[in-house]
């Protein structure tokens, strides 16, 4: 493990340690609310919930509440709610993308089939809304229900931009802000809302969450072309095979020669892919600094996220959230 990876793991460990007791309670709420008399539901839900995710979105909610000095209990079921929304979207995404691996394990749809995955995803969305309404806050309900709608819109936008090389960076960013970053934003907003902090604090943590979510997706899209399958936990080149138009593709296509653009049109728009095409795609990305450009964009969002924390008191909570920005960027190296 290199120094960057070690340092990144330390950041995540620190974050988990700071909210360890709350995270245990969140996990128990998740287990309790996965239960159903229909046996397939807890079986399939448990398959994905226990598949090794970082629980990053619930961690952000717990940490934002701690940063804001919250001393109650509302953040625990709401963190579970955020994880249910995230898990439901994963179940649906894997069906849409026809994915067979997630975090190195067979996806739920590969094990249980597409129909069961979609329906259990619906069940988890419903459980999330039950947890929201039990909280009793219309503002919390507004934030999380708005986020759920925007995430769905983002997934549809991605479907429309797939295989379309006319997609520019602005359209790509709209997709990832919606499908990924919106739930990060919502998780970070809930902490100051339950802590009854002023609007300026809620807005600042919303900006932090949105920027962090964009960084997370930028580096995820980069990793699809630059990481080993064992480290990534999915099949290398999945986005390429599906014709997803991500920033590395956009940059390489825009900077490419006429011949290179014809290659991108054949492989991404027509999905006429042949042996050696993935390797050529990676070579073209390297030639035109698509990876470097993607990381520079992530670093720009890192500056936005860091600036958003400036109004909060210095302490281990703020420092850890600041270091989390570096952790998310470092994933791309």
Coordinates of C-alpha atoms in Angstrom, one line a residue:
X1 CA 0.0 0.0 0.0
X2 CA 1.5 3.4 -1.0
X3 CA 1.6 6.4 1.3
X4 CA -1.4 8.0 -0.3
X5 CA -3.6 4.9 0.1
X6 CA -2.4 4.5 3.7
X7 CA -3.2 8.1 4.5
X8 CA -6.6 7.9 2.8
X9 CA -7.5 4.8 4.8
X10 CA -6.5 6.6 8.0
X11 CA -8.9 9.5 7.1
X12 CA -11.8 7.0 6.7
X13 CA -10.8 5.2 9.9
X14 CA -10.8 8.5 11.8
X15 CA -14.2 9.4 10.4
X16 CA -15.6 6.0 11.4
X17 CA -14.0 6.1 14.8
X18 CA -15.5 9.6 15.6
X19 CA -19.0 8.4 15.1
X20 CA -18.5 4.7 15.9
X21 CA -21.3 4.5 18.5
X22 CA -23.8 6.2 16.3
X23 CA -22.7 4.1 13.3
X24 CA -23.4 0.9 15.3
X25 CA -26.9 2.2 16.0
X26 CA -27.4 3.1 12.4
X27 CA -26.4 -0.4 11.3
X28 CA -28.9 -1.8 13.8
X29 CA -31.7 0.4 12.4
X30 CA -30.8 -0.8 8.9
X31 CA -31.0 -4.4 10.0
X32 CA -34.3 -3.9 11.8
X33 CA -35.9 -2.2 8.9
X34 CA -34.7 -4.7 6.3
X35 CA -36.9 -7.3 7.9
X36 CA -40.1 -8.6 6.2
X37 CA -42.3 -11.7 6.3
X38 CA -41.4 -12.1 2.6
X39 CA -38.2 -14.0 3.0
X40 CA -36.6 -12.9 -0.3
X41 CA -36.6 -9.2 0.8
X42 CA -34.2 -9.4 3.8
X43 CA -32.1 -12.0 1.9
X44 CA -31.6 -9.8 -1.1
X45 CA -31.3 -6.5 0.8
X46 CA -28.8 -8.1 3.1
X47 CA -26.7 -9.2 0.1
X48 CA -26.1 -5.6 -1.0
X49 CA -26.2 -3.9 2.4
X50 CA -23.4 -6.2 3.8
X51 CA -21.3 -6.1 0.6
X52 CA -18.5 -3.9 2.0
X53 CA -19.6 -0.4 1.3
X54 CA -18.0 2.5 3.3
X55 CA -21.4 3.8 4.5
X56 CA -20.0 7.2 3.4
X57 CA -23.4 9.0 3.0
X58 CA -24.6 8.0 6.5
X59 CA -21.2 8.9 7.9
X60 CA -21.5 12.4 6.4
X61 CA -24.9 12.8 8.0
X62 CA -23.6 11.7 11.4
X63 CA -20.5 13.9 11.1
X64 CA -22.4 17.0 10.0
X65 CA -24.6 16.6 13.0
X66 CA -21.6 16.2 15.3
X67 CA -19.9 19.3 13.6
X68 CA -23.0 21.3 14.5
X69 CA -23.1 20.1 18.1
X70 CA -26.2 18.0 17.8
X71 CA -26.9 16.0 21.0
X72 CA -30.1 14.2 20.2
X73 CA -31.1 10.9 18.5
X74 CA -32.8 11.9 15.3
X75 CA -29.7 11.7 13.1
X76 CA -29.4 7.9 13.6
X77 CA -32.6 6.8 11.8
X78 CA -32.1 9.5 9.3
X79 CA -28.6 8.2 8.5
X80 CA -30.2 4.8 8.0
X81 CA -32.8 6.4 5.7
X82 CA -30.0 7.9 3.5
X83 CA -28.3 4.5 3.3
X84 CA -31.6 2.9 2.2
X85 CA -32.1 5.5 -0.6
X86 CA -28.5 4.9 -1.7
X87 CA -29.0 1.1 -1.6
X88 CA -32.2 1.2 -3.5
X89 CA -30.6 3.3 -6.3
X90 CA -27.7 0.8 -6.5
X91 CA -30.1 -2.1 -6.9
X92 CA -31.9 -0.3 -9.7
X93 CA -28.6 1.0 -11.3
X94 CA -27.1 -2.5 -11.5
X95 CA -30.2 -3.7 -13.4
X96 CA -30.1 -0.8 -15.8
X97 CA -26.4 -1.2 -16.4
X98 CA -26.6 -5.1 -16.5
X99 CA -23.7 -5.1 -14.0
X100 CA -22.4 -8.4 -12.6
X101 CA -20.0 -7.2 -10.0
X102 CA -20.1 -4.6 -7.3
X103 CA -17.2 -4.2 -4.8
X104 CA -15.8 -7.5 -6.0
X105 CA -19.0 -9.4 -5.3
X106 CA -21.8 -10.6 -7.6
X107 CA -24.5 -8.0 -7.9
X108 CA -27.9 -8.7 -6.5
X109 CA -29.4 -8.9 -10.0
X110 CA -26.7 -11.4 -11.0
X111 CA -27.7 -13.6 -8.0
X112 CA -31.4 -13.1 -7.6
X113 CA -32.5 -11.7 -11.1
X114 CA -33.6 -8.4 -12.3
X115 CA -37.2 -8.5 -11.2
X116 CA -36.4 -9.3 -7.6
X117 CA -33.7 -6.5 -7.5
X118 CA -36.1 -3.9 -8.8
X119 CA -38.8 -4.8 -6.4
X120 CA -36.6 -5.0 -3.4
X121 CA -35.2 -1.6 -4.4
X122 CA -38.7 -0.3 -4.3
X123 CA -39.2 -1.8 -0.9
X124 CA -36.1 0.0 0.4
X125 CA -37.2 3.3 -1.0
X126 CA -40.5 2.7 0.8
X127 CA -38.7 2.0 4.1
X128 CA -36.7 5.2 3.6
X129 CA -39.9 7.2 3.4
X130 CA -41.3 5.5 6.5
X131 CA -38.2 6.5 8.4
X132 CA -38.5 10.1 7.1
X133 CA -42.1 10.4 8.2
X134 CA -41.4 9.0 11.6
X135 CA -38.9 11.8 12.1
X136 CA -41.8 14.2 11.8
X137 CA -40.0 17.2 10.3
X138 CA -41.4 18.5 7.0
X139 CA -38.0 20.1 6.3
X140 CA -36.2 16.8 6.5
X141 CA -38.9 15.2 4.4
X142 CA -38.6 17.9 1.8
X143 CA -34.8 17.6 1.6
X144 CA -34.8 13.8 1.3
X145 CA -37.8 13.5 -1.0
X146 CA -36.4 16.2 -3.3
X147 CA -33.1 14.4 -3.3
X148 CA -34.9 11.1 -4.3
X149 CA -36.6 12.8 -7.2
X150 CA -33.4 14.5 -8.4
X151 CA -31.5 11.2 -8.2
X152 CA -34.1 9.5 -10.4
X153 CA -33.9 12.4 -12.9
X154 CA -30.1 12.1 -13.0
X155 CA -30.4 8.4 -13.8
X156 CA -32.8 9.2 -16.7
X157 CA -30.4 12.0 -17.9
X158 CA -27.5 9.5 -17.9
X159 CA -29.6 7.1 -19.9
X160 CA -30.2 9.9 -22.5
X161 CA -26.6 10.9 -22.7
X162 CA -25.3 7.3 -23.0
X163 CA -23.8 6.6 -26.5
X164 CA -24.1 10.4 -27.3
X165 CA -20.7 12.0 -28.0
X166 CA -22.5 15.4 -28.4
X167 CA -22.7 15.3 -24.6
X168 CA -20.4 18.1 -23.3
X169 CA -18.9 18.7 -19.9
X170 CA -21.8 20.8 -18.6
X171 CA -24.3 18.1 -19.4
X172 CA -22.1 15.5 -17.8
X173 CA -21.8 17.6 -14.7
X174 CA -25.6 18.0 -14.5
X175 CA -25.9 14.2 -14.6
X176 CA -23.4 13.5 -11.8
X177 CA -24.7 16.4 -9.6
X178 CA -28.1 14.8 -9.8
X179 CA -27.5 11.1 -9.7
X180 CA -24.6 11.0 -7.2
X181 CA -23.9 14.4 -5.5
X182 CA -27.5 15.2 -4.6
X183 CA -27.6 12.5 -1.9
X184 CA -24.2 13.7 -0.5
X185 CA -25.7 17.2 -0.3
X186 CA -28.9 16.0 1.4
X187 CA -26.9 13.9 4.0
X188 CA -24.8 16.9 4.9
X189 CA -27.8 19.2 5.1
X190 CA -29.7 17.0 7.6
X191 CA -27.0 17.5 10.4
X192 CA -27.5 21.3 10.7
X193 CA -31.2 21.0 10.2
X194 CA -31.7 18.6 13.1
X195 CA -29.3 20.7 15.2
X196 CA -31.4 23.8 14.4
X197 CA -28.5 25.7 13.0
X198 CA -29.0 28.9 10.9
X199 CA -29.6 28.9 7.2
X200 CA -26.0 29.9 6.4
X201 CA -24.7 26.7 8.1
X202 CA -27.2 24.5 6.3
X203 CA -26.3 26.1 2.9
X204 CA -22.6 25.8 3.6
X205 CA -22.8 22.1 4.4
X206 CA -25.1 21.6 1.4
X207 CA -22.3 23.1 -0.8
X208 CA -19.7 20.9 0.8
X209 CA -21.8 17.8 0.2
X210 CA -22.5 18.6 -3.4
X211 CA -18.9 19.4 -4.1
X212 CA -17.7 16.2 -2.4
X213 CA -20.2 14.1 -4.3
X214 CA -19.0 15.5 -7.6
X215 CA -15.4 14.7 -6.6
X216 CA -16.5 11.2 -5.7
X217 CA -18.1 10.5 -9.1
X218 CA -15.3 12.2 -11.1
X219 CA -12.8 9.9 -9.5
X220 CA -15.1 6.9 -9.9
X221 CA -15.4 7.6 -13.6
X222 CA -11.6 7.9 -13.8
X223 CA -11.0 4.7 -12.0
X224 CA -13.1 2.7 -14.5
X225 CA -10.2 3.2 -16.9
X226 CA -7.3 3.3 -14.6
X227 CA -7.7 0.9 -11.7
X228 CA -7.2 -2.8 -11.4
X229 CA -10.4 -4.8 -11.0
X230 CA -9.2 -6.2 -7.6
X231 CA -8.8 -2.7 -6.2
X232 CA -11.9 -1.3 -7.9
X233 CA -14.3 -4.1 -7.0
X234 CA -15.9 -4.1 -10.5
X235 CA -14.9 -5.1 -14.0
X236 CA -12.5 -2.6 -15.5
X237 CA -13.9 -0.8 -18.5
X238 CA -17.6 -1.3 -17.6
X239 CA -18.4 2.3 -18.5
X240 CA -16.6 1.9 -21.9
X241 CA -18.6 -1.3 -22.7
X242 CA -21.9 0.4 -21.8
X243 CA -21.0 3.5 -23.9
X244 CA -21.3 5.9 -20.9
X245 CA -20.1 9.3 -21.7
X246 CA -17.9 10.4 -18.8
X247 CA -15.4 13.2 -18.5
X248 CA -12.3 11.2 -19.5
X249 CA -14.2 10.2 -22.8
X250 CA -15.4 13.8 -23.3
X251 CA -11.9 15.2 -23.0
X252 CA -10.2 12.6 -25.2
X253 CA -12.9 12.9 -27.9
X254 CA -12.8 16.8 -27.9
X255 CA -9.0 16.8 -28.2
X256 CA -8.8 13.9 -30.6
X257 CA -7.9 13.8 -34.3
X258 CA -10.6 13.0 -37.0
X259 CA -9.4 9.4 -36.9
X260 CA -9.6 9.2 -33.1
X261 CA -13.1 10.7 -33.1
X262 CA -14.1 8.0 -35.6
X263 CA -12.8 5.5 -33.1
X264 CA -14.9 7.0 -30.3
X265 CA -18.0 7.1 -32.5
X266 CA -17.6 3.4 -33.4
X267 CA -17.0 2.2 -29.9
X268 CA -19.2 4.5 -27.8
X269 CA -22.1 5.5 -30.2
X270 CA -22.4 2.3 -32.3
X271 CA -21.1 0.0 -29.5
X272 CA -19.1 -1.8 -32.2
X273 CA -16.3 -2.8 -29.9
X274 CA -13.5 -5.2 -30.8
X275 CA -10.5 -6.8 -29.1
X276 CA -8.0 -4.2 -28.0
X277 CA -10.5 -1.3 -28.1
X278 CA -10.5 -0.7 -24.4
X279 CA -6.7 -0.6 -24.3
X280 CA -6.7 1.9 -27.2
X281 CA -9.3 4.0 -25.4
X282 CA -7.1 4.2 -22.3
X283 CA -4.1 5.1 -24.5
X284 CA -6.0 7.9 -26.2
X285 CA -7.1 9.2 -22.7
X286 CA -3.4 9.2 -21.6
X287 CA -2.3 10.9 -24.8
X288 CA -4.7 13.8 -24.4
X289 CA -4.3 14.1 -20.6
X290 CA -7.9 13.1 -19.9
X291 CA -7.0 11.6 -16.6
X292 CA -5.1 14.7 -15.5
X293 CA -7.9 16.9 -16.6
X294 CA -10.5 14.9 -14.7
X295 CA -8.3 15.1 -11.5
X296 CA -7.9 18.8 -12.0
X297 CA -11.6 19.2 -12.1
X298 CA -11.9 17.2 -8.9
X299 CA -9.4 19.5 -7.3
X300 CA -11.4 22.5 -8.3
X301 CA -14.4 21.1 -6.5
X302 CA -12.2 20.3 -3.6
X303 CA -11.5 24.0 -3.2
X304 CA -15.2 24.7 -3.2
X305 CA -15.7 22.0 -0.5
X306 CA -12.9 23.4 1.7
X307 CA -14.2 26.9 1.4
X308 CA -17.6 25.7 2.6
X309 CA -16.1 24.6 5.9
X310 CA -14.5 27.9 6.8
X311 CA -17.4 29.2 8.8
X312 CA -17.3 26.3 11.3
X313 CA -15.2 26.1 14.4
X314 CA -11.8 24.4 14.1
X315 CA -11.7 21.0 15.6
X316 CA -11.3 17.3 14.8
X317 CA -14.7 17.2 13.1
X318 CA -14.0 20.0 10.7
X319 CA -10.4 18.8 10.1
X320 CA -11.7 15.3 9.3
X321 CA -14.3 16.6 6.9
X322 CA -11.5 18.6 5.2
X323 CA -9.2 15.6 5.0
X324 CA -12.1 13.6 3.5
X325 CA -11.9 15.9 0.5
X326 CA -8.3 14.8 -0.1
X327 CA -9.4 11.1 0.5
X328 CA -12.0 11.4 -2.3
X329 CA -9.5 13.0 -4.7
X330 CA -6.8 10.5 -3.9
X331 CA -9.0 7.7 -5.0
X332 CA -8.2 8.8 -8.6
X333 CA -4.4 8.3 -8.3

